[in-house]
mmCIF file of C-alpha atoms in Angstrom:
data_model
loop_
_atom_site.group_PDB
_atom_site.id
_atom_site.type_symbol
_atom_site.label_atom_id
_atom_site.label_comp_id
_atom_site.label_asym_id
_atom_site.label_seq_id
_atom_site.Cartn_x
_atom_site.Cartn_y
_atom_site.Cartn_z
ATOM 1 C CA MET A 1 -14.977 0.419 20.407
ATOM 2 C CA ALA A 2 -14.533 0.917 16.465
ATOM 3 C CA ALA A 3 -13.037 -1.198 14.230
ATOM 4 C CA ALA A 4 -12.528 -1.450 10.457
ATOM 5 C CA LEU A 5 -15.539 -4.091 8.190
ATOM 6 C CA THR A 6 -14.933 -7.262 7.270
ATOM 7 C CA LEU A 7 -16.001 -7.100 4.121
ATOM 8 C CA THR A 8 -15.247 -11.105 2.381
ATOM 9 C CA ARG A 9 -12.752 -14.223 3.429
ATOM 10 C CA ASP A 10 -10.947 -16.225 0.632
ATOM 11 C CA THR A 11 -7.792 -18.568 0.155
ATOM 12 C CA VAL A 12 -5.115 -18.508 -2.459
ATOM 13 C CA ARG A 13 -6.429 -20.511 -5.247
ATOM 14 C CA ALA A 14 -4.484 -22.407 -7.790
ATOM 15 C CA GLU A 15 -5.327 -19.959 -10.880
ATOM 16 C CA TRP A 16 -3.600 -16.612 -8.619
ATOM 17 C CA VAL A 17 -0.301 -19.042 -7.958
ATOM 18 C CA ASP A 18 3.216 -17.949 -9.970
ATOM 19 C CA TYR A 19 5.595 -20.650 -10.636
ATOM 20 C CA ASN A 20 7.132 -20.514 -7.020
ATOM 21 C CA GLY A 21 2.992 -21.349 -5.708
ATOM 22 C CA HIS A 22 2.914 -17.441 -4.625
ATOM 23 C CA LEU A 23 0.566 -14.960 -4.896
ATOM 24 C CA ARG A 24 0.769 -12.947 -8.260
ATOM 25 C CA ASP A 25 0.347 -8.603 -8.180
ATOM 26 C CA ALA A 26 -2.665 -8.565 -9.823
ATOM 27 C CA TYR A 27 -5.057 -11.404 -7.881
ATOM 28 C CA TYR A 28 -4.282 -8.833 -4.524
ATOM 29 C CA LEU A 29 -6.545 -6.608 -6.183
ATOM 30 C CA LEU A 30 -9.075 -9.062 -6.571
ATOM 31 C CA LEU A 31 -9.286 -10.171 -3.739
ATOM 32 C CA PHE A 32 -10.103 -6.395 -3.231
ATOM 33 C CA SER A 33 -11.923 -5.559 -6.280
ATOM 34 C CA TYR A 34 -13.793 -8.726 -4.971
ATOM 35 C CA ALA A 35 -14.006 -7.083 -1.048
ATOM 36 C CA VAL A 36 -15.534 -3.339 -2.905
ATOM 37 C CA ASP A 37 -18.410 -5.834 -4.675
ATOM 38 C CA ALA A 38 -19.311 -6.546 -0.771
ATOM 39 C CA LEU A 39 -18.594 -3.101 0.573
ATOM 40 C CA MET A 40 -21.256 -2.412 -2.301
ATOM 41 C CA ASP A 41 -23.533 -5.354 -0.801
ATOM 42 C CA HIS A 42 -23.225 -3.776 2.348
ATOM 43 C CA LEU A 43 -24.279 -0.256 1.207
ATOM 44 C CA GLY A 44 -27.580 -1.657 -0.148
ATOM 45 C CA LEU A 45 -26.243 -1.700 -4.091
ATOM 46 C CA ASP A 46 -26.396 -5.136 -4.451
ATOM 47 C CA GLU A 47 -27.041 -7.035 -8.271
ATOM 48 C CA ALA A 48 -30.382 -6.354 -8.319
ATOM 49 C CA GLU A 49 -30.788 -2.739 -6.519
ATOM 50 C CA ARG A 50 -27.544 -2.270 -9.167
ATOM 51 C CA ALA A 51 -29.449 -3.350 -12.495
ATOM 52 C CA LEU A 52 -32.998 -1.557 -11.071
ATOM 53 C CA SER A 53 -31.468 1.780 -10.297
ATOM 54 C CA GLN A 54 -28.960 1.571 -12.933
ATOM 55 C CA ARG A 55 -26.733 3.058 -9.983
ATOM 56 C CA SER A 56 -23.352 1.174 -9.866
ATOM 57 C CA ILE A 57 -19.940 2.328 -7.763
ATOM 58 C CA TYR A 58 -17.014 1.740 -10.428
ATOM 59 C CA THR A 59 -13.351 2.093 -9.805
ATOM 60 C CA LEU A 60 -11.424 5.773 -10.286
ATOM 61 C CA GLU A 61 -8.344 5.439 -8.839
ATOM 62 C CA VAL A 62 -6.136 2.119 -7.139
ATOM 63 C CA HIS A 63 -2.716 2.713 -4.687
ATOM 64 C CA LEU A 64 -1.643 -1.344 -4.059
ATOM 65 C CA ASN A 65 1.086 -1.429 -1.263
ATOM 66 C CA TYR A 66 2.258 -5.185 -0.881
ATOM 67 C CA LEU A 67 4.270 -6.411 2.355
ATOM 68 C CA ARG A 68 3.975 -9.931 2.094
ATOM 69 C CA GLU A 69 3.964 -12.654 0.523
ATOM 70 C CA LEU A 70 0.955 -15.425 0.242
ATOM 71 C CA LYS A 71 0.920 -18.909 -0.488
ATOM 72 C CA LEU A 72 -1.413 -21.428 -2.192
ATOM 73 C CA GLY A 73 -3.834 -22.368 0.793
ATOM 74 C CA THR A 74 -3.147 -19.499 2.735
ATOM 75 C CA GLU A 75 -6.948 -18.027 4.489
ATOM 76 C CA LEU A 76 -7.425 -14.744 4.141
ATOM 77 C CA ARG A 77 -10.080 -11.632 5.113
ATOM 78 C CA VAL A 78 -10.234 -8.122 3.285
ATOM 79 C CA ASP A 79 -11.324 -5.568 6.088
ATOM 80 C CA VAL A 80 -12.131 -1.406 5.148
ATOM 81 C CA GLN A 81 -11.933 1.700 6.364
ATOM 82 C CA LEU A 82 -13.941 4.617 5.303
ATOM 83 C CA LEU A 83 -11.606 7.749 4.601
ATOM 84 C CA ALA A 84 -13.908 10.023 3.636
ATOM 85 C CA HIS A 85 -16.717 10.828 1.608
ATOM 86 C CA ASP A 86 -18.862 13.706 -0.281
ATOM 87 C CA SER A 87 -21.637 13.847 -2.669
ATOM 88 C CA LYS A 88 -20.775 10.924 -5.525
ATOM 89 C CA ARG A 89 -17.078 9.426 -3.627
ATOM 90 C CA LEU A 90 -16.076 6.841 -1.259
ATOM 91 C CA GLN A 91 -12.352 7.028 -0.655
ATOM 92 C CA VAL A 92 -11.850 3.388 1.747
ATOM 93 C CA TYR A 93 -8.655 1.625 2.578
ATOM 94 C CA LEU A 94 -8.512 -1.835 2.535
ATOM 95 C CA THR A 95 -6.407 -4.144 3.841
ATOM 96 C CA LEU A 96 -5.624 -8.124 3.344
ATOM 97 C CA HIS A 97 -4.942 -10.014 6.359
ATOM 98 C CA ARG A 98 -4.018 -13.744 6.429
ATOM 99 C CA GLY A 99 -6.627 -15.721 8.822
ATOM 100 C CA GLU A 100 -7.575 -13.319 11.910
ATOM 101 C CA GLU A 101 -3.848 -11.268 11.654
ATOM 102 C CA LEU A 102 -3.706 -7.658 12.993
ATOM 103 C CA GLU A 103 -0.990 -7.666 10.893
ATOM 104 C CA ALA A 104 -1.560 -6.846 6.883
ATOM 105 C CA ALA A 105 -0.107 -8.467 3.892
ATOM 106 C CA ALA A 106 -1.429 -5.552 1.484
ATOM 107 C CA ALA A 107 -3.007 -2.112 1.657
ATOM 108 C CA SER A 108 -4.886 -0.262 -0.906
ATOM 109 C CA GLU A 109 -5.579 2.790 -0.746
ATOM 110 C CA GLN A 110 -8.572 3.708 -3.824
ATOM 111 C CA MET A 111 -11.145 6.278 -5.048
ATOM 112 C CA LEU A 112 -14.495 4.675 -5.668
ATOM 113 C CA LEU A 113 -17.296 6.907 -7.596
ATOM 114 C CA HIS A 114 -20.568 6.005 -7.946
ATOM 115 C CA VAL A 115 -22.343 6.131 -11.597
ATOM 116 C CA ASP A 116 -25.244 6.418 -13.810
ATOM 117 C CA THR A 117 -24.579 2.786 -15.793
ATOM 118 C CA GLU A 118 -26.993 3.881 -18.011
ATOM 119 C CA GLN A 119 -25.521 7.473 -18.613
ATOM 120 C CA GLY A 120 -22.002 6.570 -17.664
ATOM 121 C CA CYS A 121 -21.373 9.329 -15.973
ATOM 122 C CA ALA A 122 -20.749 10.387 -12.353
ATOM 123 C CA ALA A 123 -24.179 10.467 -10.256
ATOM 124 C CA PRO A 124 -24.766 11.222 -6.877
ATOM 125 C CA PHE A 125 -25.919 9.194 -4.012
ATOM 126 C CA SER A 126 -29.711 8.361 -3.498
ATOM 127 C CA ALA A 127 -30.740 9.805 -0.194
ATOM 128 C CA ALA A 128 -31.220 5.745 1.313
ATOM 129 C CA LEU A 129 -27.513 4.590 -0.124
ATOM 130 C CA LEU A 130 -25.411 8.537 1.617
ATOM 131 C CA ALA A 131 -27.525 7.359 4.609
ATOM 132 C CA ARG A 132 -25.817 4.136 4.330
ATOM 133 C CA VAL A 133 -22.371 5.644 3.481
ATOM 134 C CA GLU A 134 -22.978 8.667 6.547
ATOM 135 C CA ALA A 135 -23.453 5.768 8.759
ATOM 136 C CA LEU A 136 -20.081 4.177 7.796
ATOM 137 C CA ALA A 137 -18.565 7.442 8.010
ATOM 138 C CA VAL A 138 -19.832 7.676 11.609
ATOM 139 C CA ALA A 139 -18.772 4.042 12.880
ATOM 140 C CA HIS A 140 -15.347 4.748 11.343
ATOM 141 C CA ALA A 141 -14.444 8.534 12.273
ATOM 142 C CA ASP A 142 -11.767 7.069 15.544
ATOM 143 C CA LEU A 143 -9.745 4.922 14.040
ATOM 144 C CA PRO A 144 -6.363 5.319 13.876
ATOM 145 C CA LYS A 145 -4.831 6.947 10.576
ATOM 146 C CA PRO A 146 -3.947 3.963 8.084
ATOM 147 C CA ALA A 147 -0.246 3.462 7.397
ATOM 148 C CA TYR A 148 -0.546 3.199 3.822
ATOM 149 C CA ALA A 149 -2.683 5.930 2.878
ATOM 150 C CA GLY A 150 -1.785 9.236 1.253
ATOM 151 C CA ARG A 151 1.661 7.521 -0.814
ATOM 152 C CA GLN A 152 3.874 9.302 -4.118
ATOM 153 C CA ILE A 153 5.315 6.617 -5.556
ATOM 154 C CA GLY A 154 9.127 8.044 -5.670
ATOM 155 C CA LEU A 155 13.478 7.085 -4.981
ATOM 156 C CA PRO A 156 14.737 8.413 -2.596
ATOM 157 C CA VAL A 157 16.511 12.207 -4.157
ATOM 158 C CA GLN A 158 19.503 11.832 -4.889
ATOM 159 C CA ARG A 159 21.635 14.695 -3.480
ATOM 160 C CA GLY A 160 24.751 14.004 -5.955
ATOM 161 C CA VAL A 161 21.967 14.718 -8.794
ATOM 162 C CA MET A 162 20.373 17.255 -7.185
ATOM 163 C CA ALA A 163 23.554 19.334 -6.215
ATOM 164 C CA ALA A 164 24.703 18.992 -10.491
ATOM 165 C CA MET B 1 12.857 10.392 -31.285
ATOM 166 C CA ALA B 2 12.119 8.844 -28.457
ATOM 167 C CA ALA B 3 9.480 6.544 -27.717
ATOM 168 C CA ALA B 4 7.564 4.282 -25.059
ATOM 169 C CA LEU B 5 8.570 0.804 -25.636
ATOM 170 C CA THR B 6 5.824 -1.283 -25.875
ATOM 171 C CA LEU B 7 5.683 -5.108 -24.031
ATOM 172 C CA THR B 8 2.693 -6.654 -24.930
ATOM 173 C CA ARG B 9 -0.662 -7.449 -27.193
ATOM 174 C CA ASP B 10 -3.126 -8.731 -25.839
ATOM 175 C CA THR B 11 -7.337 -9.042 -26.155
ATOM 176 C CA VAL B 12 -10.019 -8.196 -23.144
ATOM 177 C CA ARG B 13 -10.819 -12.380 -22.446
ATOM 178 C CA ALA B 14 -14.377 -13.205 -21.606
ATOM 179 C CA GLU B 15 -13.162 -14.889 -18.287
ATOM 180 C CA TRP B 16 -11.775 -10.894 -17.323
ATOM 181 C CA VAL B 17 -15.460 -9.121 -17.818
ATOM 182 C CA ASP B 18 -17.992 -8.376 -15.584
ATOM 183 C CA TYR B 19 -21.724 -8.932 -16.050
ATOM 184 C CA ASN B 20 -21.994 -5.712 -18.295
ATOM 185 C CA GLY B 21 -18.788 -7.438 -20.459
ATOM 186 C CA HIS B 22 -16.150 -4.991 -19.800
ATOM 187 C CA LEU B 23 -13.004 -5.597 -17.865
ATOM 188 C CA ARG B 24 -12.889 -5.596 -14.302
ATOM 189 C CA ASP B 25 -10.771 -3.260 -12.601
ATOM 190 C CA ALA B 26 -8.604 -6.362 -11.414
ATOM 191 C CA TYR B 27 -7.428 -7.293 -15.121
ATOM 192 C CA TYR B 28 -6.526 -4.252 -15.481
ATOM 193 C CA LEU B 29 -3.945 -4.713 -13.305
ATOM 194 C CA LEU B 30 -2.995 -8.703 -14.357
ATOM 195 C CA LEU B 31 -2.466 -6.660 -18.390
ATOM 196 C CA PHE B 32 0.206 -4.510 -16.592
ATOM 197 C CA SER B 33 1.505 -7.324 -14.375
ATOM 198 C CA TYR B 34 1.964 -8.684 -18.029
ATOM 199 C CA ALA B 35 3.864 -6.273 -18.936
ATOM 200 C CA VAL B 36 6.824 -6.759 -15.905
ATOM 201 C CA ASP B 37 7.187 -10.218 -16.925
ATOM 202 C CA ALA B 38 7.859 -8.892 -21.079
ATOM 203 C CA LEU B 39 9.896 -6.473 -19.451
ATOM 204 C CA MET B 40 11.866 -9.010 -16.858
ATOM 205 C CA ASP B 41 12.787 -10.363 -19.982
ATOM 206 C CA HIS B 42 13.835 -7.314 -22.461
ATOM 207 C CA LEU B 43 16.088 -7.224 -19.540
ATOM 208 C CA GLY B 44 17.612 -10.596 -19.893
ATOM 209 C CA LEU B 45 16.133 -11.991 -16.459
ATOM 210 C CA ASP B 46 13.923 -13.944 -18.048
ATOM 211 C CA GLU B 47 12.468 -17.163 -16.505
ATOM 212 C CA ALA B 48 15.651 -19.478 -17.128
ATOM 213 C CA GLU B 49 17.970 -16.282 -16.052
ATOM 214 C CA ARG B 50 15.249 -16.035 -13.082
ATOM 215 C CA ALA B 51 15.393 -19.652 -12.174
ATOM 216 C CA LEU B 52 19.579 -20.168 -13.271
ATOM 217 C CA SER B 53 20.078 -16.991 -11.291
ATOM 218 C CA GLN B 54 17.889 -17.788 -8.039
ATOM 219 C CA ARG B 55 17.001 -13.682 -8.733
ATOM 220 C CA SER B 56 13.959 -11.743 -10.221
ATOM 221 C CA ILE B 57 11.792 -8.525 -9.718
ATOM 222 C CA TYR B 58 8.895 -8.492 -7.701
ATOM 223 C CA THR B 59 6.268 -5.473 -7.052
ATOM 224 C CA LEU B 60 6.397 -3.445 -3.991
ATOM 225 C CA GLU B 61 3.907 -0.225 -4.887
ATOM 226 C CA VAL B 62 1.213 0.297 -8.114
ATOM 227 C CA HIS B 63 -0.953 3.506 -8.509
ATOM 228 C CA LEU B 64 -3.572 2.744 -11.273
ATOM 229 C CA ASN B 65 -6.302 4.986 -12.994
ATOM 230 C CA TYR B 66 -9.020 3.991 -14.526
ATOM 231 C CA LEU B 67 -9.623 6.285 -17.422
ATOM 232 C CA ARG B 68 -12.092 4.211 -19.881
ATOM 233 C CA GLU B 69 -13.628 1.293 -19.802
ATOM 234 C CA LEU B 70 -12.559 -1.442 -21.753
ATOM 235 C CA LYS B 71 -15.341 -4.063 -23.564
ATOM 236 C CA LEU B 72 -14.777 -8.055 -24.466
ATOM 237 C CA GLY B 73 -12.312 -8.921 -27.600
ATOM 238 C CA THR B 74 -10.968 -4.806 -27.017
ATOM 239 C CA GLU B 75 -7.506 -5.819 -28.680
ATOM 240 C CA LEU B 76 -5.005 -4.139 -26.321
ATOM 241 C CA ARG B 77 -1.422 -3.313 -25.854
ATOM 242 C CA VAL B 78 0.699 -1.965 -22.542
ATOM 243 C CA ASP B 79 3.671 0.593 -23.068
ATOM 244 C CA VAL B 80 6.142 1.322 -20.544
ATOM 245 C CA GLN B 81 8.445 4.509 -19.880
ATOM 246 C CA LEU B 82 11.416 4.211 -17.260
ATOM 247 C CA LEU B 83 10.717 7.170 -14.654
ATOM 248 C CA ALA B 84 13.559 5.808 -12.078
ATOM 249 C CA HIS B 85 16.133 3.500 -10.943
ATOM 250 C CA ASP B 86 19.056 2.915 -8.503
ATOM 251 C CA SER B 87 21.149 -0.225 -7.603
ATOM 252 C CA LYS B 88 18.338 -2.110 -7.612
ATOM 253 C CA ARG B 89 15.273 -0.919 -8.122
ATOM 254 C CA LEU B 90 13.476 0.468 -10.898
ATOM 255 C CA GLN B 91 9.671 3.400 -10.756
ATOM 256 C CA VAL B 92 8.544 2.228 -14.163
ATOM 257 C CA TYR B 93 5.008 3.984 -15.812
ATOM 258 C CA LEU B 94 2.550 1.235 -17.513
ATOM 259 C CA THR B 95 -0.313 2.791 -20.445
ATOM 260 C CA LEU B 96 -2.160 0.266 -21.348
ATOM 261 C CA HIS B 97 -4.288 1.487 -25.053
ATOM 262 C CA ARG B 98 -6.872 0.163 -27.662
ATOM 263 C CA GLY B 99 -4.902 -0.964 -30.558
ATOM 264 C CA GLU B 100 -2.440 1.337 -31.483
ATOM 265 C CA GLU B 101 -4.581 4.578 -29.742
ATOM 266 C CA LEU B 102 -1.890 7.305 -28.368
ATOM 267 C CA GLU B 103 -4.399 7.986 -25.840
ATOM 268 C CA ALA B 104 -4.514 5.717 -22.088
ATOM 269 C CA ALA B 105 -7.203 3.431 -20.857
ATOM 270 C CA ALA B 106 -5.476 3.567 -18.425
ATOM 271 C CA ALA B 107 -1.824 4.205 -16.439
ATOM 272 C CA SER B 108 -0.127 2.546 -13.950
ATOM 273 C CA GLU B 109 3.249 3.538 -12.421
ATOM 274 C CA GLN B 110 4.962 0.950 -9.986
ATOM 275 C CA MET B 111 7.594 0.361 -7.746
ATOM 276 C CA LEU B 112 9.966 -2.674 -8.774
ATOM 277 C CA LEU B 113 12.348 -4.375 -6.957
ATOM 278 C CA HIS B 114 15.211 -6.919 -7.629
ATOM 279 C CA VAL B 115 15.409 -9.682 -5.632
ATOM 280 C CA ASP B 116 17.190 -13.177 -3.717
ATOM 281 C CA THR B 117 14.250 -15.517 -4.371
ATOM 282 C CA GLU B 118 16.298 -18.234 -2.423
ATOM 283 C CA GLN B 119 17.353 -15.522 0.413
ATOM 284 C CA GLY B 120 13.736 -13.279 0.501
ATOM 285 C CA CYS B 121 15.689 -10.308 0.533
ATOM 286 C CA ALA B 122 16.458 -7.245 -1.886
ATOM 287 C CA ALA B 123 19.755 -8.190 -4.194
ATOM 288 C CA PRO B 124 21.224 -5.654 -6.428
ATOM 289 C CA PHE B 125 21.367 -5.765 -9.910
ATOM 290 C CA SER B 126 23.987 -7.950 -11.788
ATOM 291 C CA ALA B 127 26.766 -6.107 -14.333
ATOM 292 C CA ALA B 128 24.971 -7.156 -17.029
ATOM 293 C CA LEU B 129 20.956 -6.360 -15.945
ATOM 294 C CA LEU B 130 22.207 -2.549 -14.577
ATOM 295 C CA ALA B 131 23.973 -2.307 -18.262
ATOM 296 C CA ARG B 132 20.781 -2.908 -19.759
ATOM 297 C CA VAL B 133 18.847 -1.104 -17.131
ATOM 298 C CA GLU B 134 20.772 1.434 -17.914
ATOM 299 C CA ALA B 135 20.441 1.840 -22.169
ATOM 300 C CA LEU B 136 16.309 1.983 -21.548
ATOM 301 C CA ALA B 137 17.250 5.133 -18.666
ATOM 302 C CA VAL B 138 19.711 6.261 -21.866
ATOM 303 C CA ALA B 139 16.626 5.125 -24.259
ATOM 304 C CA HIS B 140 13.851 6.979 -21.925
ATOM 305 C CA ALA B 141 15.880 10.316 -21.107
ATOM 306 C CA ASP B 142 13.797 12.622 -22.805
ATOM 307 C CA LEU B 143 10.153 11.108 -23.003
ATOM 308 C CA PRO B 144 7.447 13.478 -21.336
ATOM 309 C CA LYS B 145 7.114 13.512 -17.909
ATOM 310 C CA PRO B 146 3.258 11.124 -17.413
ATOM 311 C CA ALA B 147 -0.190 12.434 -16.598
ATOM 312 C CA TYR B 148 -0.560 10.088 -14.293
ATOM 313 C CA ALA B 149 2.439 9.695 -11.919
ATOM 314 C CA GLY B 150 3.673 10.894 -8.026
ATOM 315 C CA ARG B 151 -0.111 10.981 -7.290
ATOM 316 C CA GLN B 152 -1.760 11.583 -3.771
ATOM 317 C CA ILE B 153 -5.336 9.488 -3.566
ATOM 318 C CA GLY B 154 -7.225 12.162 -2.026
ATOM 319 C CA LEU B 155 -11.049 14.317 -1.369
ATOM 320 C CA PRO B 156 -10.763 17.377 -2.488
ATOM 321 C CA VAL B 157 -10.585 20.005 0.608
ATOM 322 C CA GLN B 158 -13.844 20.657 2.327
ATOM 323 C CA ARG B 159 -13.422 24.739 2.794
ATOM 324 C CA GLY B 160 -15.891 25.299 5.631
ATOM 325 C CA VAL B 161 -14.891 21.534 6.910
ATOM 326 C CA MET B 162 -11.194 23.375 7.031
ATOM 327 C CA ALA B 163 -13.140 27.288 8.665
ATOM 328 C CA ALA B 164 -14.972 25.425 11.608
#
């Protein structure tokens, strides 16, 4: 049965919480950022390969929904679902969970770009990397549509204003 | 003349950069997070008032576009434009800039929620807080529409796939 890929496990650390002992918003993204590092490893683009090939994966855009507060010491995991890809980009959906819970404490849709770090420009995936991306796409093809993907930010339309 | 409000000034710190000396994606959001703290101060909801009133502002959703790499030691500022509000929510647009540059190195649209921290639920702004929000809305009413607001993430439609 198809399942999202668990990338990382961590714990809410003391340096990540505010005075109330809750995880600060930016550190949710740090947890997702470490998970993208792990995704690169999974795809064969680990630190050694990044240095050797002068290729890496950069973040173009992040959307992040906060669903639950998380307290100091809480055990966490990050799962990923590959939503789409082309010759140089990955559209991924990451979810942060407490322990083994199915329910997400946060969700993040991200657009990632494969880059030539020497030239500072986008670069197509190598054949080996693309093969691993395509294997992940096949593994994730039947996963359900994520709850927090494709979102736009906005307040509900104020009818009074619209009618004016 | 209308202008966005500068909230914070900072510098890319050693603990925020990767092995290449570039600011890691999550720390762009930490800079925006500190700016939202400063926005709370600007609106009169500073740390003392948050503790006294048991009210605070939480992040519901973040969209973040990465436009430039930023190196260790670079001087930065964060500006904010209030896009919309209702009785308990603020829709804001934050931009991160190098020094005094007009061009943004990153842009973040965010939905923020005023909460009762004791009850753990949404709460309408106090009259005093709402007056300050409305003053900011008036000051920002004539600012141009931001370049990276209202975004959805997605890869361009692949025509071959659509025709299949």
